[in-house]
Structure formats: C-alpha cells, structure tokens
PDB file of C-alpha atoms in Angstrom:
ATOM      1  CA  UNK R   1      85.087-206.919  40.522  1.00 90.00           C
ATOM      2  CA  UNK R   2      87.927-204.524  41.212  1.00 94.00           C
ATOM      3  CA  UNK R   3      88.692-200.822  41.412  1.00 94.00           C
ATOM      4  CA  UNK R   4      88.412-199.305  37.960  1.00 96.00           C
ATOM      5  CA  UNK R   5      85.627-201.585  36.744  1.00 97.00           C
ATOM      6  CA  UNK R   6      82.574-199.980  35.209  1.00 98.00           C
ATOM      7  CA  UNK R   7      79.431-201.746  36.362  1.00 97.00           C
ATOM      8  CA  UNK R   8      75.742-201.498  35.686  1.00 95.00           C
ATOM      9  CA  UNK R   9      73.646-201.117  38.815  1.00 91.00           C
ATOM     10  CA  UNK R  10      70.372-199.970  40.270  1.00 82.00           C
ATOM     11  CA  UNK R  11      71.452-196.505  41.410  1.00 71.00           C
ATOM     12  CA  UNK R  12      69.280-194.542  43.870  1.00 69.00           C
ATOM     13  CA  UNK R  13      68.356-190.922  43.221  1.00 75.00           C
ATOM     14  CA  UNK R  14      69.929-188.506  45.714  1.00 72.00           C
ATOM     15  CA  UNK R  15      66.491-187.836  47.240  1.00 80.00           C
ATOM     16  CA  UNK R  16      66.045-191.650  47.680  1.00 78.00           C
ATOM     17  CA  UNK R  17      62.579-191.435  46.060  1.00 84.00           C
ATOM     18  CA  UNK R  18      63.487-193.685  43.168  1.00 83.00           C
ATOM     19  CA  UNK R  19      66.245-195.444  41.285  1.00 82.00           C
ATOM     20  CA  UNK R  20      67.560-195.892  37.782  1.00 83.00           C
ATOM     21  CA  UNK R  21      69.721-198.514  36.138  1.00 90.00           C
ATOM     22  CA  UNK R  22      72.954-196.815  35.170  1.00 90.00           C
ATOM     23  CA  UNK R  23      76.730-197.229  34.932  1.00 95.00           C
ATOM     24  CA  UNK R  24      79.062-196.482  37.825  1.00 96.00           C
ATOM     25  CA  UNK R  25      82.770-196.706  38.559  1.00 97.00           C
ATOM     26  CA  UNK R  26      83.938-199.124  41.258  1.00 97.00           C
ATOM     27  CA  UNK R  27      86.161-197.347  43.786  1.00 97.00           C
ATOM     28  CA  UNK R  28      86.199-199.782  46.738  1.00 96.00           C
ATOM     29  CA  UNK R  29      84.834-203.290  47.306  1.00 96.00           C
ATOM     30  CA  UNK R  30      84.192-205.037  50.610  1.00 95.00           C
ATOM     31  CA  UNK R  31      82.517-208.338  51.410  1.00 93.00           C
ATOM     32  CA  UNK R  32      79.022-206.824  51.451  1.00 92.00           C
ATOM     33  CA  UNK R  33      79.274-203.335  49.997  1.00 96.00           C
ATOM     34  CA  UNK R  34      80.654-201.473  47.037  1.00 95.00           C
ATOM     35  CA  UNK R  35      81.646-197.811  46.879  1.00 96.00           C
ATOM     36  CA  UNK R  36      80.983-196.321  43.457  1.00 96.00           C
ATOM     37  CA  UNK R  37      81.037-193.000  41.636  1.00 96.00           C
ATOM     38  CA  UNK R  38      78.090-191.936  39.527  1.00 91.00           C
ATOM     39  CA  UNK R  39      78.377-191.787  35.704  1.00 95.00           C
ATOM     40  CA  UNK R  40      76.048-189.654  33.594  1.00 94.00           C
ATOM     41  CA  UNK R  41      75.686-188.348  30.058  1.00 94.00           C
ATOM     42  CA  UNK R  42      74.342-185.039  31.424  1.00 92.00           C
ATOM     43  CA  UNK R  43      77.147-182.465  31.245  1.00 93.00           C
ATOM     44  CA  UNK R  44      75.195-179.465  32.575  1.00 90.00           C
ATOM     45  CA  UNK R  45      76.282-180.145  36.185  1.00 82.00           C
ATOM     46  CA  UNK R  46      79.989-180.647  35.430  1.00 89.00           C
ATOM     47  CA  UNK R  47      82.496-179.472  38.038  1.00 91.00           C
ATOM     48  CA  UNK R  48      86.290-179.502  38.327  1.00 92.00           C
ATOM     49  CA  UNK R  49      86.402-182.983  39.893  1.00 94.00           C
ATOM     50  CA  UNK R  50      84.492-184.650  37.051  1.00 95.00           C
ATOM     51  CA  UNK R  51      86.223-186.634  34.333  1.00 95.00           C
ATOM     52  CA  UNK R  52      85.006-187.062  30.768  1.00 95.00           C
ATOM     53  CA  UNK R  53      85.008-190.681  29.567  1.00 95.00           C
ATOM     54  CA  UNK R  54      84.906-191.471  25.862  1.00 95.00           C
ATOM     55  CA  UNK R  55      83.227-194.742  24.873  1.00 96.00           C
ATOM     56  CA  UNK R  56      85.465-197.579  23.690  1.00 95.00           C
ATOM     57  CA  UNK R  57      85.525-201.370  23.548  1.00 94.00           C
ATOM     58  CA  UNK R  58      87.340-201.657  26.884  1.00 95.00           C
ATOM     59  CA  UNK R  59      85.063-199.480  29.037  1.00 95.00           C
ATOM     60  CA  UNK R  60      81.776-200.592  27.444  1.00 95.00           C
ATOM     61  CA  UNK R  61      80.182-197.133  27.503  1.00 95.00           C
ATOM     62  CA  UNK R  62      77.796-196.274  24.664  1.00 95.00           C
ATOM     63  CA  UNK R  63      78.051-192.465  24.852  1.00 96.00           C
ATOM     64  CA  UNK R  64      80.541-189.844  25.966  1.00 97.00           C
ATOM     65  CA  UNK R  65      79.969-189.729  29.706  1.00 96.00           C
ATOM     66  CA  UNK R  66      80.847-187.748  32.779  1.00 96.00           C
ATOM     67  CA  UNK R  67      82.335-189.501  35.799  1.00 97.00           C
ATOM     68  CA  UNK R  68      81.019-187.556  38.810  1.00 95.00           C
ATOM     69  CA  UNK R  69      83.647-188.076  41.507  1.00 95.00           C
ATOM     70  CA  UNK R  70      81.716-185.773  43.827  1.00 92.00           C
ATOM     71  CA  UNK R  71      78.757-188.194  43.608  1.00 91.00           C
ATOM     72  CA  UNK R  72      80.034-191.185  45.588  1.00 93.00           C
ATOM     73  CA  UNK R  73      77.877-193.686  47.418  1.00 90.00           C
ATOM     74  CA  UNK R  74      78.098-196.997  49.249  1.00 93.00           C
ATOM     75  CA  UNK R  75      75.659-199.646  48.044  1.00 91.00           C
ATOM     76  CA  UNK R  76      74.960-203.299  48.670  1.00 91.00           C
ATOM     77  CA  UNK R  77      76.938-205.462  46.220  1.00 92.00           C
ATOM     78  CA  UNK R  78      73.691-207.205  45.282  1.00 90.00           C
ATOM     79  CA  UNK R  79      72.631-204.057  43.388  1.00 89.00           C
ATOM     80  CA  UNK R  80      75.355-204.683  40.786  1.00 93.00           C
ATOM     81  CA  UNK R  81      73.727-206.138  37.687  1.00 94.00           C
ATOM     82  CA  UNK R  82      76.919-206.779  35.718  1.00 95.00           C
ATOM     83  CA  UNK R  83      80.250-205.495  34.472  1.00 96.00           C
ATOM     84  CA  UNK R  84      80.333-203.147  31.472  1.00 96.00           C
ATOM     85  CA  UNK R  85      84.085-202.814  31.178  1.00 97.00           C
ATOM     86  CA  UNK R  86      87.047-201.221  32.884  1.00 97.00           C
ATOM     87  CA  UNK R  87      89.270-198.163  32.829  1.00 96.00           C
ATOM     88  CA  UNK R  88      92.942-198.169  31.968  1.00 92.00           C
ATOM     89  CA  UNK R  89      95.780-197.428  34.396  1.00 92.00           C
ATOM     90  CA  UNK R  90      96.137-193.783  33.253  1.00 92.00           C
ATOM     91  CA  UNK R  91      92.439-193.118  33.870  1.00 92.00           C
ATOM     92  CA  UNK R  92      92.665-194.697  37.340  1.00 94.00           C
ATOM     93  CA  UNK R  93      95.729-192.583  38.209  1.00 94.00           C
ATOM     94  CA  UNK R  94      93.852-189.443  37.099  1.00 93.00           C
ATOM     95  CA  UNK R  95      90.874-190.502  39.237  1.00 95.00           C
ATOM     96  CA  UNK R  96      93.139-191.085  42.253  1.00 95.00           C
ATOM     97  CA  UNK R  97      94.606-187.576  41.880  1.00 95.00           C
ATOM     98  CA  UNK R  98      91.153-185.970  41.612  1.00 95.00           C
ATOM     99  CA  UNK R  99      89.852-187.958  44.612  1.00 94.00           C
ATOM    100  CA  UNK R 100      92.872-186.877  46.684  1.00 94.00           C
ATOM    101  CA  UNK R 101      92.128-183.255  45.837  1.00 94.00           C
ATOM    102  CA  UNK R 102      88.358-183.591  46.345  1.00 93.00           C
ATOM    103  CA  UNK R 103      88.653-185.367  49.699  1.00 92.00           C
ATOM    104  CA  UNK R 104      91.554-183.135  50.789  1.00 91.00           C
ATOM    105  CA  UNK R 105      93.759-186.117  51.643  1.00 87.00           C
TER     106      UNK R 105
END
C-alpha cells in the first residue's frame, strides 16, 4: 500500500456506533496504522475541499464518488480488506494542494 491507493475497509461511522465497508483514499501509512480520507457517493454534503472522482479501470470505483478530505481518520491497518485501485499523479497533486489549504499548512 502507498499514498494514493484506494482501498476497501471497514470504516467506522463518525458517532462510532457502527461501521460500513466502503472505499477510502490512503494518505499515510505506518507500521500499524493507516490514515485515510472517506469516499462517498452522497454529494449532498459536498464542501470546497472535496474532490469528485470519476470511475475508471485504474481507480476501481464503480460510481462517481466524492473524496471527503475533511473526513480523515487513523485506523488500524488490519481494517483494510483490499486494494481497489489507485489515483494518478495529477489527482494526488490536487489532493496535496487541497490538504495544504484545509490544514492551513
């Protein structure tokens, strides 16, 4: 796994009362943990830091999706069920720019 990979994982709800298997973008990997950004097909909560991802053979998505950069979490690597695909260099550069703005770096 590396930054820019799209993975399938058991993602907790923000209220921690449940979880759902869903795609996420890998941002950072350590020996035990993985930092990911949430991906959804629900566009009603879109904000200026979100990025629309169109499905293709490389990323493995099935539907047009919204990468929610403001929904970042650290999870145990064991929650990753598998790799769906990956993003290209241009997408990763766009993500880096949005993260810099969002995190005020």
